[in-house]
Amino acid sequence: MDIKECKFETIAVHAGVQPDPTTGAIMTPIYATSTYVQSTPGEHKGYDYSRTANPTRTALEASIAGLESGKHCLALSSGCTGTDILCHFLEAGDHVVSVDDVYGGTSRLFRTVWARHGVETTFADLVNHNLSDYVRPNTKMIWIETPTNPLLKIIDIEKVVQQAHKLSPKPIVVVDNTFASPYFQSPLALGADVVLHSTTKYLNGHSDVVGGALVFNDDNLKAKLHHIQNSIGGVPGPFDAWLVLRGIKTLALRMKRHEENAKVLAEMLERHPKVERVIYPGLKSHPQHDVAKRQMKGFGGMITFFLKGNLATSRNFLERVRLFALAESLGGVESLIEHPAIMTHASIPAETRVKLGISDTLIRISVGIENVQDLQRDLELALG
Ligand code: P1T
């Protein structure tokens, strides 16, 4: 049976993974090697140097391509490497339109690194405005993150793709699918050109790797993006590639549980007298709940909420949680909690943060797969 005809759970376990031809080992070995012996100059078994390709990484790439129903995947040293490689694809004088609420590191890369090389980025409110309000004749890339980090806005991927693909020259549309994971959202099927993942998060799922991936269908893009990756480096080591490959096998089970737990906690927080407002795409109160219902197969495991009070209230709450670890990152089996304004989004200028609504009372949680009653009790005790 062709793996491409199988359902997500089966693809997650099997895609890219073949028994080792020399030993029959069911798990892909960790090919800890930098180089490969050639029989005569230029003749080898498909691998010549591990910056260019490595068999463990090849297996991971086939696995992630399978999850996103994409033709090609490049596994990377981090999610930010993916953003950087796509920016290398541009030239000085090119323009990017990015969703206004994106991971702080993505915004930092656009504003403080690529701006210096002549690539200008406009941060756009693509919930309330059309893409046409922001594009210019030199717009070459549209950057969508959905759900956004940290405000969990939902961007209508199909709508933005339709508008982008009418433009001439046609910009590439990239969707950062880190928050939804391929279990809940398939941007390529909605017309996006490239999907980016920080595999650090749900794909690996165990908070022990930093990694990234790009997935796409276009053969020309494969040649160009691999050329950039091979030229600048930015590859994951074989052990990291293996860990992500292993993590992916349980992705479907984990995502289901992350979401079940998140629904319970979002509803509890929405009822809580010390909470001002809860943002979770699965709540009817979410302004883009209908778009999320149409575009996603589920609502994920991330919740953002505003406490009543001030910075001291937030600090007090964050110091009192016990099961939720106060830490950056997300998507691991263990629940994490953080303060975006001081932690993950500190690199965004304060004025922009305030305008977006990333305030001192904004808290973000990554709901883990623990027992939900324990998680609920931990939050309730900390809220006091
Ligand atoms: O950390 P790295 O693997 O380089 O991934 C960057 C990245 C890209 N896209 C999104 C949506 C992300 O959330 C991240 C990283 N985010 C965090 C570390 C965080 O705590 O939000």
Tab-separated table of C-alpha atoms and ligand atoms in Angstrom:
chain	number	residue	atom	x	y	z
A	1	MET	CA	0.000	0.000	0.000
A	2	ASP	CA	1.372	3.424	-0.960
A	3	ILE	CA	2.056	5.486	2.164
A	4	LYS	CA	0.612	8.546	0.369
A	5	GLU	CA	-2.828	6.867	0.407
A	6	CYS	CA	-2.679	6.387	4.184
A	7	LYS	CA	-4.185	8.508	6.938
A	8	PHE	CA	-2.185	10.996	9.030
A	9	GLU	CA	-1.516	8.649	11.976
A	10	THR	CA	-0.028	6.013	9.648
A	11	ILE	CA	2.060	8.560	7.752
A	12	ALA	CA	3.418	9.870	11.077
A	13	VAL	CA	4.649	6.393	12.035
A	14	HIS	CA	5.895	5.156	8.659
A	15	ALA	CA	6.754	7.956	6.198
A	16	GLY	CA	10.462	8.101	5.399
A	17	VAL	CA	11.335	5.152	7.608
A	18	GLN	CA	12.577	1.934	5.928
A	19	PRO	CA	14.207	-0.997	7.717
A	20	ASP	CA	17.984	-0.570	7.511
A	21	PRO	CA	19.126	-2.529	4.408
A	22	THR	CA	22.290	-3.901	6.050
A	23	THR	CA	20.889	-5.074	9.422
A	24	GLY	CA	17.104	-4.907	9.225
A	25	ALA	CA	17.050	-2.389	12.122
A	26	ILE	CA	13.481	-1.061	12.221
A	27	MET	CA	14.580	2.391	13.359
A	28	THR	CA	16.571	4.594	11.003
A	29	PRO	CA	20.166	4.634	12.333
A	30	ILE	CA	21.845	7.835	13.465
A	31	TYR	CA	24.364	8.251	10.646
A	32	ALA	CA	26.998	10.030	12.716
A	33	THR	CA	29.329	10.799	9.855
A	34	SER	CA	30.563	13.976	8.221
A	35	THR	CA	31.745	12.348	4.999
A	36	TYR	CA	31.315	9.311	2.732
A	37	VAL	CA	33.884	7.154	0.930
A	38	GLN	CA	33.872	7.384	-2.873
A	39	SER	CA	34.916	4.525	-5.178
A	40	THR	CA	36.444	6.930	-7.706
A	41	PRO	CA	36.273	10.758	-7.650
A	42	GLY	CA	32.647	11.803	-8.041
A	43	GLU	CA	31.190	8.303	-7.666
A	44	HIS	CA	29.320	7.621	-4.436
A	45	LYS	CA	26.071	6.177	-3.073
A	46	GLY	CA	24.174	9.479	-3.139
A	47	TYR	CA	25.959	11.100	-0.207
A	48	ASP	CA	29.278	12.950	-0.347
A	49	TYR	CA	29.299	15.340	2.631
A	50	SER	CA	26.839	15.754	5.527
A	51	ARG	CA	26.244	19.484	5.076
A	52	THR	CA	24.800	18.581	1.681
A	53	ALA	CA	22.872	15.478	2.799
A	54	ASN	CA	22.824	12.825	5.514
A	55	PRO	CA	20.696	9.633	5.506
A	56	THR	CA	19.094	10.285	8.925
A	57	ARG	CA	18.160	13.761	7.741
A	58	THR	CA	16.831	12.339	4.453
A	59	ALA	CA	14.484	10.069	6.442
A	60	LEU	CA	13.279	13.030	8.525
A	61	GLU	CA	12.695	15.102	5.388
A	62	ALA	CA	10.570	12.353	3.830
A	63	SER	CA	8.616	12.062	7.076
A	64	ILE	CA	7.820	15.795	7.335
A	65	ALA	CA	7.028	16.041	3.605
A	66	GLY	CA	4.540	13.199	4.187
A	67	LEU	CA	2.890	15.001	7.110
A	68	GLU	CA	2.369	18.168	5.031
A	69	SER	CA	1.510	16.245	1.819
A	70	GLY	CA	4.378	18.111	0.174
A	71	LYS	CA	6.846	16.919	-2.451
A	72	HIS	CA	10.028	18.341	-0.933
A	73	CYS	CA	11.315	19.039	2.553
A	74	LEU	CA	14.516	20.557	3.851
A	75	ALA	CA	15.279	19.789	7.492
A	76	LEU	CA	17.098	22.673	9.138
A	77	SER	CA	19.087	23.606	12.223
A	78	SER	CA	16.211	25.768	13.581
A	79	GLY	CA	12.942	27.399	12.614
A	80	CYS	CA	14.751	30.741	12.304
A	81	THR	CA	17.119	29.118	9.770
A	82	GLY	CA	14.053	28.511	7.584
A	83	THR	CA	13.064	32.179	7.715
A	84	ASP	CA	16.666	33.145	7.006
A	85	ILE	CA	16.974	30.797	3.986
A	86	LEU	CA	13.773	32.228	2.504
A	87	CYS	CA	15.115	35.765	3.000
A	88	HIS	CA	18.356	34.740	1.232
A	89	PHE	CA	16.122	33.821	-1.678
A	90	LEU	CA	15.247	37.557	-1.973
A	91	GLU	CA	17.409	40.410	-3.271
A	92	ALA	CA	18.193	43.900	-1.974
A	93	GLY	CA	15.278	46.140	-2.973
A	94	ASP	CA	12.681	43.390	-2.499
A	95	HIS	CA	9.745	43.845	-0.156
A	96	VAL	CA	8.052	41.445	2.255
A	97	VAL	CA	4.551	41.669	3.696
A	98	SER	CA	4.405	39.849	7.022
A	99	VAL	CA	1.506	39.332	9.398
A	100	ASP	CA	1.898	41.890	12.207
A	101	ASP	CA	1.769	39.387	15.064
A	102	VAL	CA	4.597	36.886	14.532
A	103	TYR	CA	7.164	35.150	16.736
A	104	GLY	CA	9.542	37.793	18.142
A	105	GLY	CA	12.561	36.111	16.530
A	106	THR	CA	10.908	36.191	13.089
A	107	SER	CA	10.148	39.888	13.455
A	108	ARG	CA	13.717	40.504	14.683
A	109	LEU	CA	15.214	38.741	11.671
A	110	PHE	CA	13.136	40.851	9.248
A	111	ARG	CA	13.640	44.168	11.112
A	112	THR	CA	17.224	44.013	12.322
A	113	VAL	CA	19.062	41.639	9.954
A	114	TRP	CA	17.426	41.612	6.523
A	115	ALA	CA	16.455	45.310	6.622
A	116	ARG	CA	20.233	46.013	6.735
A	117	HIS	CA	20.623	44.015	3.532
A	118	GLY	CA	17.960	46.066	1.752
A	119	VAL	CA	14.950	43.770	2.197
A	120	GLU	CA	12.134	45.837	3.689
A	121	THR	CA	9.223	44.287	5.599
A	122	THR	CA	5.772	45.764	6.179
A	123	PHE	CA	3.944	44.264	9.151
A	124	ALA	CA	0.310	43.954	8.135
A	125	ASP	CA	-3.008	43.476	9.863
A	126	LEU	CA	-4.283	40.732	7.573
A	127	VAL	CA	-7.278	40.039	9.803
A	128	ASN	CA	-8.944	43.402	9.191
A	129	HIS	CA	-7.317	44.464	5.908
A	130	ASN	CA	-6.743	43.019	2.473
A	131	LEU	CA	-3.295	42.146	1.234
A	132	SER	CA	-3.722	44.789	-1.505
A	133	ASP	CA	-3.506	47.508	1.187
A	134	TYR	CA	0.132	46.557	1.764
A	135	VAL	CA	1.661	45.153	-1.442
A	136	ARG	CA	4.047	47.088	-3.657
A	137	PRO	CA	5.400	46.358	-7.145
A	138	ASN	CA	8.526	44.898	-5.490
A	139	THR	CA	6.686	42.613	-3.006
A	140	LYS	CA	8.278	39.177	-3.368
A	141	MET	CA	7.226	37.299	-0.244
A	142	ILE	CA	4.052	37.121	1.867
A	143	TRP	CA	4.659	35.817	5.384
A	144	ILE	CA	1.713	34.277	7.192
A	145	GLU	CA	1.818	32.877	10.688
A	146	THR	CA	-1.489	31.317	11.792
A	147	PRO	CA	-2.451	30.957	14.573
A	148	THR	CA	-0.156	33.873	15.335
A	149	ASN	CA	2.319	34.006	18.189
A	150	PRO	CA	1.315	35.113	20.808
A	151	LEU	CA	-2.148	36.587	20.086
A	152	LEU	CA	-3.510	33.502	18.276
A	153	LYS	CA	-5.065	35.530	15.462
A	154	ILE	CA	-6.317	33.344	12.627
A	155	ILE	CA	-5.336	34.435	9.129
A	156	ASP	CA	-7.493	33.181	6.253
A	157	ILE	CA	-4.787	31.371	4.250
A	158	GLU	CA	-6.908	30.721	1.139
A	159	LYS	CA	-8.008	34.362	0.950
A	160	VAL	CA	-4.459	35.709	1.206
A	161	VAL	CA	-3.163	33.116	-1.304
A	162	GLN	CA	-5.866	34.066	-3.827
A	163	GLN	CA	-4.978	37.753	-3.525
A	164	ALA	CA	-1.227	37.073	-3.680
A	165	HIS	CA	-1.367	34.797	-6.694
A	166	LYS	CA	-3.220	37.430	-8.742
A	167	LEU	CA	-0.249	39.779	-8.401
A	168	SER	CA	2.434	40.160	-11.013
A	169	PRO	CA	5.200	39.332	-10.334
A	170	LYS	CA	3.726	36.591	-8.139
A	171	PRO	CA	5.164	36.677	-4.595
A	172	ILE	CA	5.746	33.400	-2.766
A	173	VAL	CA	3.351	32.756	0.094
A	174	VAL	CA	4.919	31.202	3.165
A	175	VAL	CA	2.897	29.840	6.082
A	176	ASP	CA	4.545	29.266	9.434
A	177	ASN	CA	2.553	26.213	10.545
A	178	THR	CA	4.368	25.750	13.862
A	179	PHE	CA	1.417	26.496	16.176
A	180	ALA	CA	-1.189	24.364	14.372
A	181	SER	CA	1.166	21.523	13.377
A	182	PRO	CA	0.349	19.476	10.250
A	183	TYR	CA	-2.156	17.488	12.323
A	184	PHE	CA	-4.509	20.469	12.475
A	185	GLN	CA	-3.671	22.522	9.376
A	186	SER	CA	-2.434	21.851	5.818
A	187	PRO	CA	-1.325	25.153	4.239
A	188	LEU	CA	-0.087	23.582	0.963
A	189	ALA	CA	-3.582	22.200	0.355
A	190	LEU	CA	-4.893	25.760	0.847
A	191	GLY	CA	-2.552	27.057	-1.869
A	192	ALA	CA	0.510	28.204	0.090
A	193	ASP	CA	3.853	27.836	-1.693
A	194	VAL	CA	6.017	27.013	1.330
A	195	VAL	CA	5.351	25.752	4.863
A	196	LEU	CA	7.778	26.519	7.663
A	197	HIS	CA	8.088	24.622	10.921
A	198	SER	CA	10.036	25.170	14.023
A	199	THR	CA	10.408	21.421	14.638
A	200	THR	CA	11.633	22.457	18.085
A	201	LYS	CA	7.930	22.560	18.967
A	202	TYR	CA	5.117	20.058	18.285
A	203	LEU	CA	6.884	17.956	15.629
A	204	ASN	CA	9.641	16.931	18.016
A	205	GLY	CA	7.378	17.399	21.006
A	206	HIS	CA	9.809	16.614	23.825
A	207	SER	CA	11.643	19.933	24.398
A	208	ASP	CA	15.049	18.390	23.689
A	209	VAL	CA	15.872	19.646	20.173
A	210	VAL	CA	16.117	22.938	18.290
A	211	GLY	CA	15.272	22.359	14.626
A	212	GLY	CA	13.291	23.539	11.643
A	213	ALA	CA	11.878	22.496	8.287
A	214	LEU	CA	10.643	23.936	4.991
A	215	VAL	CA	8.106	21.989	2.898
A	216	PHE	CA	7.015	22.803	-0.672
A	217	ASN	CA	6.055	21.249	-4.023
A	218	ASP	CA	7.994	23.251	-6.618
A	219	ASP	CA	11.064	21.489	-8.093
A	220	ASN	CA	12.801	24.785	-8.998
A	221	LEU	CA	12.341	26.006	-5.460
A	222	LYS	CA	13.923	22.775	-4.217
A	223	ALA	CA	17.075	23.403	-6.215
A	224	LYS	CA	17.281	27.051	-5.137
A	225	LEU	CA	16.535	26.572	-1.446
A	226	HIS	CA	18.822	23.547	-1.141
A	227	HIS	CA	21.562	25.565	-2.839
A	228	ILE	CA	21.163	28.271	-0.187
A	229	GLN	CA	21.039	25.761	2.676
A	230	ASN	CA	24.108	23.926	1.397
A	231	SER	CA	25.966	27.201	0.870
A	232	ILE	CA	25.288	28.733	4.268
A	233	GLY	CA	25.083	25.561	6.399
A	234	GLY	CA	22.102	25.552	8.720
A	235	VAL	CA	21.685	21.768	8.838
A	236	PRO	CA	20.573	19.666	11.813
A	237	GLY	CA	23.017	17.090	13.155
A	238	PRO	CA	22.030	13.423	12.678
A	239	PHE	CA	21.150	12.901	16.347
A	240	ASP	CA	18.773	15.900	16.327
A	241	ALA	CA	17.257	14.678	13.051
A	242	TRP	CA	16.729	11.248	14.624
A	243	LEU	CA	15.089	12.703	17.741
A	244	VAL	CA	12.584	14.667	15.637
A	245	LEU	CA	11.915	11.577	13.497
A	246	ARG	CA	11.154	9.644	16.682
A	247	GLY	CA	9.016	12.439	18.117
A	248	ILE	CA	6.866	12.597	14.979
A	249	LYS	CA	5.678	9.002	15.462
A	250	THR	CA	3.422	10.118	18.337
A	251	LEU	CA	2.443	13.496	16.856
A	252	ALA	CA	-1.193	12.556	16.216
A	253	LEU	CA	-1.711	11.184	19.736
A	254	ARG	CA	-0.020	14.163	21.320
A	255	MET	CA	-1.894	16.795	19.299
A	256	LYS	CA	-5.240	15.232	20.168
A	257	ARG	CA	-4.402	15.343	23.871
A	258	HIS	CA	-2.912	18.874	23.718
A	259	GLU	CA	-6.187	20.049	22.226
A	260	GLU	CA	-8.481	18.155	24.617
A	261	ASN	CA	-6.617	19.639	27.575
A	262	ALA	CA	-6.486	23.136	26.058
A	263	LYS	CA	-10.260	23.207	25.518
A	264	VAL	CA	-10.896	22.423	29.190
A	265	LEU	CA	-8.403	25.021	30.416
A	266	ALA	CA	-9.588	27.734	27.997
A	267	GLU	CA	-13.160	27.302	29.209
A	268	MET	CA	-12.062	27.306	32.851
A	269	LEU	CA	-10.000	30.477	32.355
A	270	GLU	CA	-12.872	32.190	30.538
A	271	ARG	CA	-15.088	31.626	33.601
A	272	HIS	CA	-12.430	32.727	36.097
A	273	PRO	CA	-13.073	36.090	37.866
A	274	LYS	CA	-9.357	37.043	37.875
A	275	VAL	CA	-9.042	36.645	34.103
A	276	GLU	CA	-9.897	39.592	31.860
A	277	ARG	CA	-10.058	37.801	28.490
A	278	VAL	CA	-9.077	34.456	26.987
A	279	ILE	CA	-7.883	33.952	23.406
A	280	TYR	CA	-8.269	30.398	22.113
A	281	PRO	CA	-9.366	29.682	18.527
A	282	GLY	CA	-11.751	26.976	19.762
A	283	LEU	CA	-13.786	29.394	21.903
A	284	LYS	CA	-16.889	30.941	20.339
A	285	SER	CA	-15.662	34.289	21.699
A	286	HIS	CA	-12.577	34.164	19.432
A	287	PRO	CA	-13.096	36.816	16.714
A	288	GLN	CA	-11.950	34.435	13.942
A	289	HIS	CA	-13.521	31.271	15.397
A	290	ASP	CA	-15.410	30.639	12.133
A	291	VAL	CA	-12.256	30.949	10.003
A	292	ALA	CA	-10.458	28.571	12.374
A	293	LYS	CA	-13.334	26.067	12.126
A	294	ARG	CA	-13.163	26.143	8.333
A	295	GLN	CA	-9.386	26.174	7.925
A	296	MET	CA	-8.191	23.932	10.750
A	297	LYS	CA	-9.063	20.377	11.745
A	298	GLY	CA	-8.757	21.358	15.410
A	299	PHE	CA	-7.746	24.344	17.498
A	300	GLY	CA	-4.422	23.291	18.990
A	301	GLY	CA	-2.836	23.461	22.400
A	302	MET	CA	-1.901	27.133	22.788
A	303	ILE	CA	-3.896	29.571	24.949
A	304	THR	CA	-3.274	33.249	25.539
A	305	PHE	CA	-5.054	35.249	28.228
A	306	PHE	CA	-5.058	38.620	29.956
A	307	LEU	CA	-5.089	38.813	33.735
A	308	LYS	CA	-6.949	41.581	35.555
A	309	GLY	CA	-4.249	43.729	37.150
A	310	ASN	CA	-0.748	44.816	36.191
A	311	LEU	CA	2.818	43.515	35.754
A	312	ALA	CA	3.062	42.678	39.468
A	313	THR	CA	-0.097	40.543	39.167
A	314	SER	CA	1.480	38.667	36.234
A	315	ARG	CA	4.774	38.122	38.076
A	316	ASN	CA	2.975	36.912	41.173
A	317	PHE	CA	0.911	34.426	39.145
A	318	LEU	CA	3.903	33.186	37.117
A	319	GLU	CA	5.940	32.615	40.278
A	320	ARG	CA	3.118	30.601	41.860
A	321	VAL	CA	2.476	27.972	39.178
A	322	ARG	CA	4.067	24.609	39.961
A	323	LEU	CA	3.248	22.156	37.137
A	324	PHE	CA	3.458	24.786	34.402
A	325	ALA	CA	7.141	25.572	33.905
A	326	LEU	CA	7.974	29.239	33.397
A	327	ALA	CA	9.938	28.935	30.170
A	328	GLU	CA	10.078	30.043	26.546
A	329	SER	CA	9.126	27.621	23.734
A	330	LEU	CA	6.040	25.455	23.303
A	331	GLY	CA	4.720	22.209	21.898
A	332	GLY	CA	6.407	19.798	24.311
A	333	VAL	CA	4.656	17.112	26.351
A	334	GLU	CA	5.087	19.238	29.463
A	335	SER	CA	3.009	22.381	30.051
A	336	LEU	CA	4.851	25.680	29.748
A	337	ILE	CA	3.842	29.200	30.687
A	338	GLU	CA	5.452	32.500	29.775
A	339	HIS	CA	5.180	36.296	29.670
A	340	PRO	CA	5.526	37.306	25.977
A	341	ALA	CA	6.319	40.997	26.643
A	342	ILE	CA	9.370	40.120	28.788
A	343	MET	CA	10.301	36.772	27.257
A	344	THR	CA	9.530	35.569	23.695
A	345	HIS	CA	8.590	38.967	22.237
A	346	ALA	CA	11.017	41.214	24.133
A	347	SER	CA	12.901	41.982	20.902
A	348	ILE	CA	9.849	43.727	19.413
A	349	PRO	CA	9.984	47.511	20.055
A	350	ALA	CA	7.836	48.379	23.105
A	351	GLU	CA	5.662	50.785	21.111
A	352	THR	CA	4.811	48.083	18.536
A	353	ARG	CA	4.146	45.557	21.289
A	354	VAL	CA	1.696	47.899	22.985
A	355	LYS	CA	-0.064	48.659	19.685
A	356	LEU	CA	-0.480	44.933	19.012
A	357	GLY	CA	-1.804	44.283	22.507
A	358	ILE	CA	1.160	42.350	23.907
A	359	SER	CA	0.701	43.921	27.317
A	360	ASP	CA	2.143	43.338	30.805
A	361	THR	CA	-0.888	41.242	31.760
A	362	LEU	CA	-0.701	38.947	28.740
A	363	ILE	CA	0.160	35.327	29.589
A	364	ARG	CA	0.765	32.519	27.064
A	365	ILE	CA	0.458	28.839	27.913
A	366	SER	CA	1.487	25.772	25.956
A	367	VAL	CA	-0.812	23.084	27.302
A	368	GLY	CA	0.958	19.758	27.749
A	369	ILE	CA	-0.390	16.208	27.810
A	370	GLU	CA	-0.528	15.831	31.604
A	371	ASN	CA	-3.770	15.068	33.461
A	372	VAL	CA	-6.002	18.060	32.794
A	373	GLN	CA	-7.434	18.154	36.309
A	374	ASP	CA	-3.923	18.573	37.694
A	375	LEU	CA	-3.237	21.372	35.219
A	376	GLN	CA	-6.519	23.085	36.051
A	377	ARG	CA	-5.815	22.904	39.777
A	378	ASP	CA	-2.317	24.322	39.271
A	379	LEU	CA	-3.707	27.359	37.426
A	380	GLU	CA	-6.539	27.842	39.918
A	381	LEU	CA	-4.176	27.722	42.907
A	382	ALA	CA	-1.769	30.181	41.267
A	383	LEU	CA	-4.609	32.561	40.368
A	384	GLY	CA	-5.597	32.413	44.069
B	1	P1T	O1	13.324	28.595	17.858
B	1	P1T	P1	13.334	28.165	16.418
B	1	P1T	O2	13.335	26.701	16.231
B	1	P1T	O3	14.375	28.863	15.604
B	1	P1T	O4	11.913	28.597	15.821
B	1	P1T	C1	11.545	29.925	15.627
B	1	P1T	C2	10.049	30.037	15.601
B	1	P1T	C3	9.415	30.138	14.378
B	1	P1T	N1	8.065	30.246	14.288
B	1	P1T	C4	7.296	30.246	15.383
B	1	P1T	C5	5.815	30.374	15.240
B	1	P1T	C6	7.866	30.129	16.645
B	1	P1T	O5	7.071	30.129	17.710
B	1	P1T	C7	9.282	30.037	16.775
B	1	P1T	C8	9.962	29.941	18.089
B	1	P1T	N2	9.147	30.315	19.173
B	1	P1T	C9	9.508	30.310	20.496
B	1	P1T	C10	10.714	29.958	20.945
B	1	P1T	C11	8.448	30.733	21.421
B	1	P1T	O6	8.550	30.470	22.636
B	1	P1T	O7	7.472	31.345	20.969
